[in-house]
PDB file of C-alpha atoms in Angstrom:
ATOM      1  CA  UNK G   1      32.257  17.495   1.147  1.00  0.00           C
ATOM      2  CA  UNK G   2      31.545  18.375  -2.470  1.00  0.00           C
ATOM      3  CA  UNK G   3      27.982  18.315  -2.548  1.00  0.00           C
ATOM      4  CA  UNK G   4      25.341  21.382  -3.635  1.00  0.00           C
ATOM      5  CA  UNK G   5      23.070  22.856  -0.611  1.00  0.00           C
ATOM      6  CA  UNK G   6      20.428  21.239  -1.641  1.00  0.00           C
ATOM      7  CA  UNK G   7      21.938  17.726  -1.526  1.00  0.00           C
ATOM      8  CA  UNK G   8      23.581  18.425   2.136  1.00  0.00           C
ATOM      9  CA  UNK G   9      20.548  19.765   3.858  1.00  0.00           C
ATOM     10  CA  UNK G  10      18.669  16.463   1.994  1.00  0.00           C
ATOM     11  CA  UNK G  11      21.533  14.012   3.562  1.00  0.00           C
ATOM     12  CA  UNK G  12      21.267  16.455   7.212  1.00  0.00           C
ATOM     13  CA  UNK G  13      17.629  15.512   7.017  1.00  0.00           C
ATOM     14  CA  UNK G  14      18.171  11.814   6.607  1.00  0.00           C
ATOM     15  CA  UNK G  15      20.732  11.547   9.102  1.00  0.00           C
ATOM     16  CA  UNK G  16      19.110  13.495  11.663  1.00  0.00           C
ATOM     17  CA  UNK G  17      21.413  16.374  12.028  1.00  0.00           C
ATOM     18  CA  UNK G  18      20.180  19.738  12.500  1.00  0.00           C
ATOM     19  CA  UNK G  19      21.810  23.598  13.091  1.00  0.00           C
ATOM     20  CA  UNK G  20      23.062  24.476  16.473  1.00  0.00           C
ATOM     21  CA  UNK G  21      22.672  27.550  17.769  1.00  0.00           C
ATOM     22  CA  UNK G  22      25.547  28.834  19.404  1.00  0.00           C
ATOM     23  CA  UNK G  23      26.299  32.105  21.472  1.00  0.00           C
ATOM     24  CA  UNK G  24      28.956  33.198  19.728  1.00  0.00           C
ATOM     25  CA  UNK G  25      28.285  33.937  16.055  1.00  0.00           C
ATOM     26  CA  UNK G  26      31.664  34.660  14.478  1.00  0.00           C
ATOM     27  CA  UNK G  27      30.303  35.017  10.709  1.00  0.00           C
ATOM     28  CA  UNK G  28      27.017  36.866  11.660  1.00  0.00           C
ATOM     29  CA  UNK G  29      23.327  36.067  12.459  1.00  0.00           C
ATOM     30  CA  UNK G  30      22.684  35.413   9.247  1.00  0.00           C
ATOM     31  CA  UNK G  31      23.989  31.732   8.977  1.00  0.00           C
ATOM     32  CA  UNK G  32      23.639  28.705   9.659  1.00  0.00           C
ATOM     33  CA  UNK G  33      25.665  26.826  11.931  1.00  0.00           C
ATOM     34  CA  UNK G  34      26.253  23.098  12.712  1.00  0.00           C
ATOM     35  CA  UNK G  35      28.820  21.297  15.127  1.00  0.00           C
ATOM     36  CA  UNK G  36      32.121  20.343  13.785  1.00  0.00           C
ATOM     37  CA  UNK G  37      31.866  16.689  14.750  1.00  0.00           C
ATOM     38  CA  UNK G  38      28.450  16.012  12.735  1.00  0.00           C
ATOM     39  CA  UNK G  39      30.092  17.434   9.597  1.00  0.00           C
ATOM     40  CA  UNK G  40      33.005  15.070   9.964  1.00  0.00           C
ATOM     41  CA  UNK G  41      30.190  12.663  10.591  1.00  0.00           C
ATOM     42  CA  UNK G  42      28.380  13.469   7.411  1.00  0.00           C
ATOM     43  CA  UNK G  43      32.032  13.035   5.686  1.00  0.00           C
ATOM     44  CA  UNK G  44      31.946   9.083   5.988  1.00  0.00           C
ATOM     45  CA  UNK G  45      28.104   8.612   5.224  1.00  0.00           C
ATOM     46  CA  UNK G  46      28.121   6.495   2.156  1.00  0.00           C
ATOM     47  CA  UNK G  47      25.253   8.387   0.816  1.00  0.00           C
ATOM     48  CA  UNK G  48      27.612  10.709  -0.656  1.00  0.00           C
ATOM     49  CA  UNK G  49      28.925   8.380  -3.060  1.00  0.00           C
ATOM     50  CA  UNK G  50      25.169   7.893  -4.511  1.00  0.00           C
ATOM     51  CA  UNK G  51      24.486  11.624  -4.460  1.00  0.00           C
ATOM     52  CA  UNK G  52      27.348  12.041  -6.626  1.00  0.00           C
ATOM     53  CA  UNK G  53      26.536   9.028  -8.873  1.00  0.00           C
ATOM     54  CA  UNK G  54      22.951  10.236  -9.481  1.00  0.00           C
ATOM     55  CA  UNK G  55      24.390  13.998 -10.450  1.00  0.00           C
ATOM     56  CA  UNK G  56      25.907  12.282 -12.808  1.00  0.00           C
ATOM     57  CA  UNK G  57      23.396  10.057 -14.238  1.00  0.00           C
ATOM     58  CA  UNK G  58      20.973  12.646 -14.560  1.00  0.00           C
ATOM     59  CA  UNK G  59      23.883  15.081 -16.440  1.00  0.00           C
ATOM     60  CA  UNK G  60      23.522  12.108 -18.857  1.00  0.00           C
ATOM     61  CA  UNK G  61      20.384  11.442 -19.272  1.00  0.00           C
ATOM     62  CA  UNK G  62      19.481  15.140 -19.534  1.00  0.00           C
ATOM     63  CA  UNK G  63      21.759  15.303 -22.029  1.00  0.00           C
ATOM     64  CA  UNK G  64      20.375  12.085 -24.325  1.00  0.00           C
ATOM     65  CA  UNK G  65      16.931  13.157 -23.665  1.00  0.00           C
ATOM     66  CA  UNK G  66      17.978  16.994 -25.370  1.00  0.00           C
ATOM     67  CA  UNK G  67      19.766  15.405 -28.261  1.00  0.00           C
ATOM     68  CA  UNK G  68      16.075  12.918 -28.690  1.00  0.00           C
ATOM     69  CA  UNK G  69      18.014   9.470 -28.036  1.00  0.00           C
ATOM     70  CA  UNK G  70      15.512   8.103 -26.276  1.00  0.00           C
ATOM     71  CA  UNK G  71      16.864   4.405 -26.610  1.00  0.00           C
ATOM     72  CA  UNK G  72      20.131   5.244 -24.898  1.00  0.00           C
ATOM     73  CA  UNK G  73      18.079   7.427 -22.233  1.00  0.00           C
ATOM     74  CA  UNK G  74      16.284   4.081 -21.066  1.00  0.00           C
ATOM     75  CA  UNK G  75      19.397   2.128 -21.237  1.00  0.00           C
ATOM     76  CA  UNK G  76      21.131   4.566 -18.448  1.00  0.00           C
ATOM     77  CA  UNK G  77      17.947   4.469 -16.398  1.00  0.00           C
ATOM     78  CA  UNK G  78      18.566   1.054 -16.846  1.00  0.00           C
ATOM     79  CA  UNK G  79      22.171   0.442 -16.186  1.00  0.00           C
ATOM     80  CA  UNK G  80      23.484   3.477 -14.588  1.00  0.00           C
ATOM     81  CA  UNK G  81      20.573   4.979 -12.232  1.00  0.00           C
ATOM     82  CA  UNK G  82      21.670   4.483  -9.007  1.00  0.00           C
ATOM     83  CA  UNK G  83      19.522   2.698  -6.168  1.00  0.00           C
ATOM     84  CA  UNK G  84      19.675   4.696  -2.919  1.00  0.00           C
ATOM     85  CA  UNK G  85      18.794   2.512   0.144  1.00  0.00           C
ATOM     86  CA  UNK G  86      18.117   4.163   3.669  1.00  0.00           C
ATOM     87  CA  UNK G  87      17.900   0.645   5.525  1.00  0.00           C
ATOM     88  CA  UNK G  88      21.174   1.450   7.225  1.00  0.00           C
ATOM     89  CA  UNK G  89      20.209   4.937   8.400  1.00  0.00           C
ATOM     90  CA  UNK G  90      17.077   3.251  10.034  1.00  0.00           C
ATOM     91  CA  UNK G  91      19.386   0.834  12.181  1.00  0.00           C
ATOM     92  CA  UNK G  92      21.870   3.715  12.689  1.00  0.00           C
ATOM     93  CA  UNK G  93      19.374   5.955  13.988  1.00  0.00           C
ATOM     94  CA  UNK G  94      17.571   3.721  16.432  1.00  0.00           C
ATOM     95  CA  UNK G  95      19.744   1.129  17.800  1.00  0.00           C
ATOM     96  CA  UNK G  96      16.183  -0.862  19.391  1.00  0.00           C
ATOM     97  CA  UNK G  97      12.924  -1.450  18.116  1.00  0.00           C
ATOM     98  CA  UNK G  98      11.370   0.253  21.125  1.00  0.00           C
ATOM     99  CA  UNK G  99      13.652   3.569  20.301  1.00  0.00           C
ATOM    100  CA  UNK G 100      11.521   3.099  16.635  1.00  0.00           C
ATOM    101  CA  UNK G 101       7.963   3.051  18.296  1.00  0.00           C
ATOM    102  CA  UNK G 102       8.710   6.034  20.361  1.00  0.00           C
ATOM    103  CA  UNK G 103       9.415   8.167  17.260  1.00  0.00           C
ATOM    104  CA  UNK G 104       6.837   6.667  15.119  1.00  0.00           C
ATOM    105  CA  UNK G 105       4.098   9.453  15.824  1.00  0.00           C
ATOM    106  CA  UNK G 106       5.124  11.859  12.982  1.00  0.00           C
ATOM    107  CA  UNK G 107       6.020   9.066  10.468  1.00  0.00           C
ATOM    108  CA  UNK G 108       2.530   7.611  10.654  1.00  0.00           C
ATOM    109  CA  UNK G 109       0.919  10.907  10.744  1.00  0.00           C
ATOM    110  CA  UNK G 110       3.427  12.178   7.368  1.00  0.00           C
ATOM    111  CA  UNK G 111       2.419   8.769   5.514  1.00  0.00           C
ATOM    112  CA  UNK G 112      -1.195   9.076   6.341  1.00  0.00           C
ATOM    113  CA  UNK G 113      -1.164  12.706   4.639  1.00  0.00           C
ATOM    114  CA  UNK G 114       0.756  11.679   1.594  1.00  0.00           C
ATOM    115  CA  UNK G 115      -1.674   8.837   1.103  1.00  0.00           C
ATOM    116  CA  UNK G 116      -4.282  11.327   0.670  1.00  0.00           C
ATOM    117  CA  UNK G 117      -2.530  13.761  -0.860  1.00  0.00           C
ATOM    118  CA  UNK G 118      -2.227  14.426  -5.025  1.00  0.00           C
ATOM    119  CA  UNK G 119       0.917  13.379  -6.409  1.00  0.00           C
ATOM    120  CA  UNK G 120       3.091  16.048  -7.995  1.00  0.00           C
ATOM    121  CA  UNK G 121       2.611  18.635  -5.285  1.00  0.00           C
ATOM    122  CA  UNK G 122       6.424  18.723  -6.287  1.00  0.00           C
ATOM    123  CA  UNK G 123       9.141  17.210  -8.790  1.00  0.00           C
ATOM    124  CA  UNK G 124       9.652  14.721  -6.052  1.00  0.00           C
ATOM    125  CA  UNK G 125       6.863  13.673  -5.431  1.00  0.00           C
ATOM    126  CA  UNK G 126       6.082  10.760  -7.501  1.00  0.00           C
ATOM    127  CA  UNK G 127       2.715   8.745  -8.084  1.00  0.00           C
ATOM    128  CA  UNK G 128       4.567   5.916  -6.320  1.00  0.00           C
ATOM    129  CA  UNK G 129       5.462   7.604  -3.198  1.00  0.00           C
ATOM    130  CA  UNK G 130       1.760   8.298  -2.689  1.00  0.00           C
ATOM    131  CA  UNK G 131       0.845   4.242  -3.491  1.00  0.00           C
ATOM    132  CA  UNK G 132       3.685   3.222  -1.144  1.00  0.00           C
ATOM    133  CA  UNK G 133       2.026   5.224   1.764  1.00  0.00           C
ATOM    134  CA  UNK G 134      -1.169   4.099   0.789  1.00  0.00           C
ATOM    135  CA  UNK G 135       0.257   0.502   1.226  1.00  0.00           C
ATOM    136  CA  UNK G 136       2.219   1.284   4.774  1.00  0.00           C
ATOM    137  CA  UNK G 137      -1.137   3.183   6.195  1.00  0.00           C
ATOM    138  CA  UNK G 138      -3.368   0.075   4.938  1.00  0.00           C
ATOM    139  CA  UNK G 139      -0.949  -2.491   6.565  1.00  0.00           C
ATOM    140  CA  UNK G 140      -0.368  -1.011  10.087  1.00  0.00           C
ATOM    141  CA  UNK G 141      -4.052  -0.115  10.424  1.00  0.00           C
ATOM    142  CA  UNK G 142      -5.046  -3.896  10.091  1.00  0.00           C
ATOM    143  CA  UNK G 143      -2.187  -4.844  12.276  1.00  0.00           C
ATOM    144  CA  UNK G 144      -4.258  -2.705  14.533  1.00  0.00           C
ATOM    145  CA  UNK G 145      -7.068  -4.294  14.400  1.00  0.00           C
ATOM    146  CA  UNK G 146      -5.512  -7.590  14.723  1.00  0.00           C
ATOM    147  CA  UNK G 147      -3.435  -7.171  17.513  1.00  0.00           C
ATOM    148  CA  UNK G 148      -6.836  -4.872  19.308  1.00  0.00           C
ATOM    149  CA  UNK G 149      -4.055  -1.980  20.349  1.00  0.00           C
ATOM    150  CA  UNK G 150      -6.594   0.645  19.385  1.00  0.00           C
ATOM    151  CA  UNK G 151      -7.399   2.743  22.696  1.00  0.00           C
ATOM    152  CA  UNK G 152      -8.338   6.158  22.059  1.00  0.00           C
ATOM    153  CA  UNK G 153      -9.935   7.764  18.682  1.00  0.00           C
ATOM    154  CA  UNK G 154     -10.882  11.653  18.635  1.00  0.00           C
ATOM    155  CA  UNK G 155     -12.146  13.802  16.052  1.00  0.00           C
ATOM    156  CA  UNK G 156     -11.237  17.254  15.261  1.00  0.00           C
ATOM    157  CA  UNK G 157     -11.017  20.085  12.394  1.00  0.00           C
ATOM    158  CA  UNK G 158      -7.379  18.726  11.140  1.00  0.00           C
ATOM    159  CA  UNK G 159      -8.731  15.135  11.106  1.00  0.00           C
ATOM    160  CA  UNK G 160      -8.931  12.007  13.333  1.00  0.00           C
ATOM    161  CA  UNK G 161      -6.627  11.280  15.814  1.00  0.00           C
ATOM    162  CA  UNK G 162      -5.509   7.687  17.030  1.00  0.00           C
ATOM    163  CA  UNK G 163      -3.768   6.256  19.528  1.00  0.00           C
ATOM    164  CA  UNK G 164      -2.558   2.705  19.832  1.00  0.00           C
ATOM    165  CA  UNK G 165      -0.452   0.953  22.614  1.00  0.00           C
ATOM    166  CA  UNK G 166       2.709  -0.626  20.664  1.00  0.00           C
ATOM    167  CA  UNK G 167       5.236  -2.692  22.556  1.00  0.00           C
ATOM    168  CA  UNK G 168       4.180  -0.733  25.392  1.00  0.00           C
ATOM    169  CA  UNK G 169       4.440   2.815  23.874  1.00  0.00           C
ATOM    170  CA  UNK G 170       1.360   4.922  23.104  1.00  0.00           C
ATOM    171  CA  UNK G 171       1.681   5.710  19.767  1.00  0.00           C
ATOM    172  CA  UNK G 172      -0.298   8.526  18.512  1.00  0.00           C
ATOM    173  CA  UNK G 173      -1.079   9.958  14.450  1.00  0.00           C
ATOM    174  CA  UNK G 174      -3.435  12.343  13.076  1.00  0.00           C
ATOM    175  CA  UNK G 175      -5.119  10.805   9.288  1.00  0.00           C
ATOM    176  CA  UNK G 176      -6.861  14.123   7.861  1.00  0.00           C
ATOM    177  CA  UNK G 177     -10.344  13.946   6.411  1.00  0.00           C
ATOM    178  CA  UNK G 178     -11.208  12.188   3.060  1.00  0.00           C
ATOM    179  CA  UNK G 179     -11.900  15.583   1.522  1.00  0.00           C
ATOM    180  CA  UNK G 180     -10.335  17.433  -1.633  1.00  0.00           C
ATOM    181  CA  UNK G 181      -7.220  18.426  -0.562  1.00  0.00           C
ATOM    182  CA  UNK G 182      -5.627  21.912  -1.450  1.00  0.00           C
ATOM    183  CA  UNK G 183      -1.988  21.979  -1.372  1.00  0.00           C
ATOM    184  CA  UNK G 184      -0.872  25.447  -0.215  1.00  0.00           C
ATOM    185  CA  UNK G 185       1.952  27.310  -2.258  1.00  0.00           C
ATOM    186  CA  UNK G 186       4.024  28.566   0.989  1.00  0.00           C
ATOM    187  CA  UNK G 187       4.985  24.798   2.085  1.00  0.00           C
ATOM    188  CA  UNK G 188       8.356  23.350   0.882  1.00  0.00           C
ATOM    189  CA  UNK G 189       6.880  19.846  -0.323  1.00  0.00           C
ATOM    190  CA  UNK G 190      10.753  18.686  -1.559  1.00  0.00           C
ATOM    191  CA  UNK G 191      11.540  18.881   2.468  1.00  0.00           C
ATOM    192  CA  UNK G 192       8.790  16.935   3.270  1.00  0.00           C
ATOM    193  CA  UNK G 193       9.001  14.454   0.725  1.00  0.00           C
ATOM    194  CA  UNK G 194      12.817  14.148   2.187  1.00  0.00           C
ATOM    195  CA  UNK G 195      11.235  13.021   5.423  1.00  0.00           C
ATOM    196  CA  UNK G 196       9.022  10.888   3.970  1.00  0.00           C
ATOM    197  CA  UNK G 197      11.341   8.830   2.391  1.00  0.00           C
ATOM    198  CA  UNK G 198      13.309   7.897   5.623  1.00  0.00           C
ATOM    199  CA  UNK G 199       9.821   7.719   7.692  1.00  0.00           C
ATOM    200  CA  UNK G 200       8.266   4.951   4.718  1.00  0.00           C
ATOM    201  CA  UNK G 201      11.526   2.799   5.272  1.00  0.00           C
ATOM    202  CA  UNK G 202      11.210   3.174   9.354  1.00  0.00           C
ATOM    203  CA  UNK G 203       7.361   2.256   8.794  1.00  0.00           C
ATOM    204  CA  UNK G 204       8.283  -0.910   6.373  1.00  0.00           C
ATOM    205  CA  UNK G 205      10.768  -1.946   9.223  1.00  0.00           C
ATOM    206  CA  UNK G 206       8.442  -1.523  12.041  1.00  0.00           C
ATOM    207  CA  UNK G 207       5.511  -2.853   9.970  1.00  0.00           C
ATOM    208  CA  UNK G 208       7.326  -6.553   9.679  1.00  0.00           C
ATOM    209  CA  UNK G 209       8.476  -6.645  12.694  1.00  0.00           C
ATOM    210  CA  UNK G 210       4.806  -6.201  14.154  1.00  0.00           C
ATOM    211  CA  UNK G 211       3.100  -8.702  11.576  1.00  0.00           C
ATOM    212  CA  UNK G 212       6.533 -11.222  12.333  1.00  0.00           C
ATOM    213  CA  UNK G 213       5.449 -11.523  15.870  1.00  0.00           C
ATOM    214  CA  UNK G 214       2.008 -12.056  14.876  1.00  0.00           C
ATOM    215  CA  UNK G 215       3.334 -15.038  13.208  1.00  0.00           C
ATOM    216  CA  UNK G 216       1.701 -13.229   9.805  1.00  0.00           C
ATOM    217  CA  UNK G 217       3.315 -12.908   6.793  1.00  0.00           C
ATOM    218  CA  UNK G 218       4.688  -9.254   5.545  1.00  0.00           C
ATOM    219  CA  UNK G 219       4.085  -7.710   3.258  1.00  0.00           C
ATOM    220  CA  UNK G 220       0.305  -9.148   3.379  1.00  0.00           C
ATOM    221  CA  UNK G 221      -1.376 -10.306   0.042  1.00  0.00           C
ATOM    222  CA  UNK G 222      -3.913  -8.091  -1.297  1.00  0.00           C
ATOM    223  CA  UNK G 223      -7.084  -9.168  -3.035  1.00  0.00           C
ATOM    224  CA  UNK G 224      -7.140  -6.840  -6.049  1.00  0.00           C
ATOM    225  CA  UNK G 225     -10.480  -7.459  -6.994  1.00  0.00           C
ATOM    226  CA  UNK G 226     -12.128  -6.924  -3.445  1.00  0.00           C
ATOM    227  CA  UNK G 227      -9.612  -3.656  -3.476  1.00  0.00           C
ATOM    228  CA  UNK G 228     -11.367  -2.525  -6.831  1.00  0.00           C
ATOM    229  CA  UNK G 229     -14.719  -3.084  -5.045  1.00  0.00           C
ATOM    230  CA  UNK G 230     -13.405  -0.739  -2.203  1.00  0.00           C
ATOM    231  CA  UNK G 231     -12.883  -2.884   0.638  1.00  0.00           C
ATOM    232  CA  UNK G 232      -9.851  -1.459   1.788  1.00  0.00           C
ATOM    233  CA  UNK G 233      -9.303  -3.053   4.712  1.00  0.00           C
ATOM    234  CA  UNK G 234     -11.180  -6.129   4.201  1.00  0.00           C
ATOM    235  CA  UNK G 235      -9.078  -6.863   0.978  1.00  0.00           C
ATOM    236  CA  UNK G 236      -6.326  -7.597   2.666  1.00  0.00           C
ATOM    237  CA  UNK G 237      -5.510 -11.518   3.019  1.00  0.00           C
ATOM    238  CA  UNK G 238      -3.620 -12.434   6.211  1.00  0.00           C
ATOM    239  CA  UNK G 239      -1.420 -15.611   5.468  1.00  0.00           C
ATOM    240  CA  UNK G 240       0.794 -16.953   8.469  1.00  0.00           C
ATOM    241  CA  UNK G 241       4.517 -16.882   7.947  1.00  0.00           C
ATOM    242  CA  UNK G 242       6.115 -20.079   7.021  1.00  0.00           C
ATOM    243  CA  UNK G 243       8.983 -21.714   9.436  1.00  0.00           C
ATOM    244  CA  UNK G 244      12.680 -22.273   8.312  1.00  0.00           C
ATOM    245  CA  UNK G 245      11.944 -26.107   7.911  1.00  0.00           C
ATOM    246  CA  UNK G 246       8.576 -25.427   5.853  1.00  0.00           C
ATOM    247  CA  UNK G 247      10.462 -23.445   3.202  1.00  0.00           C
ATOM    248  CA  UNK G 248      13.358 -25.881   2.989  1.00  0.00           C
ATOM    249  CA  UNK G 249      10.773 -28.793   2.098  1.00  0.00           C
ATOM    250  CA  UNK G 250       9.533 -26.682  -0.286  1.00  0.00           C
ATOM    251  CA  UNK G 251      12.873 -26.215  -1.935  1.00  0.00           C
ATOM    252  CA  UNK G 252      13.502 -29.766  -1.940  1.00  0.00           C
ATOM    253  CA  UNK G 253      10.452 -30.613  -3.734  1.00  0.00           C
ATOM    254  CA  UNK G 254      10.827 -28.016  -6.232  1.00  0.00           C
ATOM    255  CA  UNK G 255      14.627 -29.304  -6.577  1.00  0.00           C
ATOM    256  CA  UNK G 256      13.229 -32.718  -7.077  1.00  0.00           C
ATOM    257  CA  UNK G 257      10.482 -32.030  -9.639  1.00  0.00           C
ATOM    258  CA  UNK G 258      13.188 -29.851 -11.529  1.00  0.00           C
ATOM    259  CA  UNK G 259      15.132 -32.999 -11.636  1.00  0.00           C
ATOM    260  CA  UNK G 260      12.349 -35.110 -12.986  1.00  0.00           C
TER     261      UNK G 260
END
């Protein structure tokens, strides 16, 4: 496959492929075994090409930074840095929307956790990740309020457990207490961030569908002045989604204005 062990593990997490425990272990008990079909399945993954492109970009970018060629480094970031999309993995792993909702417990718990964690717990944990998690968690909470789907709440030492009814499925997630968070040293946050990248894509798809079915625009508009005042959920301004006919009329009006 011509990828590093780190990229291989990352790809397995994103694709939902896990090691097997065969009865006969010809290479010893200290080895990790995967099914041959799973490896063949990974070999046709488009993300492999993106990983190789990212490796080439990082090598050239690092070389430019060492030579203090900052203009060239910025140019490489704009023109050469690959954009990795995980949308196709969500459609691949969850053929139907209900399948995705059934598996929503862990993604929500992870997103609410990283929404409260400080950034830079590892090199891959950028500030943008925490901001995205805060937005996704707020959007889902607001949908729960609008749909009146909250069923149970339980307060524990770990945090607050919520349970909501989503498309006939009970979804339970944990929201940590808003105390100062300390990051343990024995936790591999790089693995958690890899899971989070897929979970964020999944929750974004689900939020879009939930808002769409309520007839609401997604993503919702955030009133920044109210957000700065600490309004949190009240800072979200809900707007009804516009139909295709209204959008076409607006486009025609814009075209007429342009001609004038």
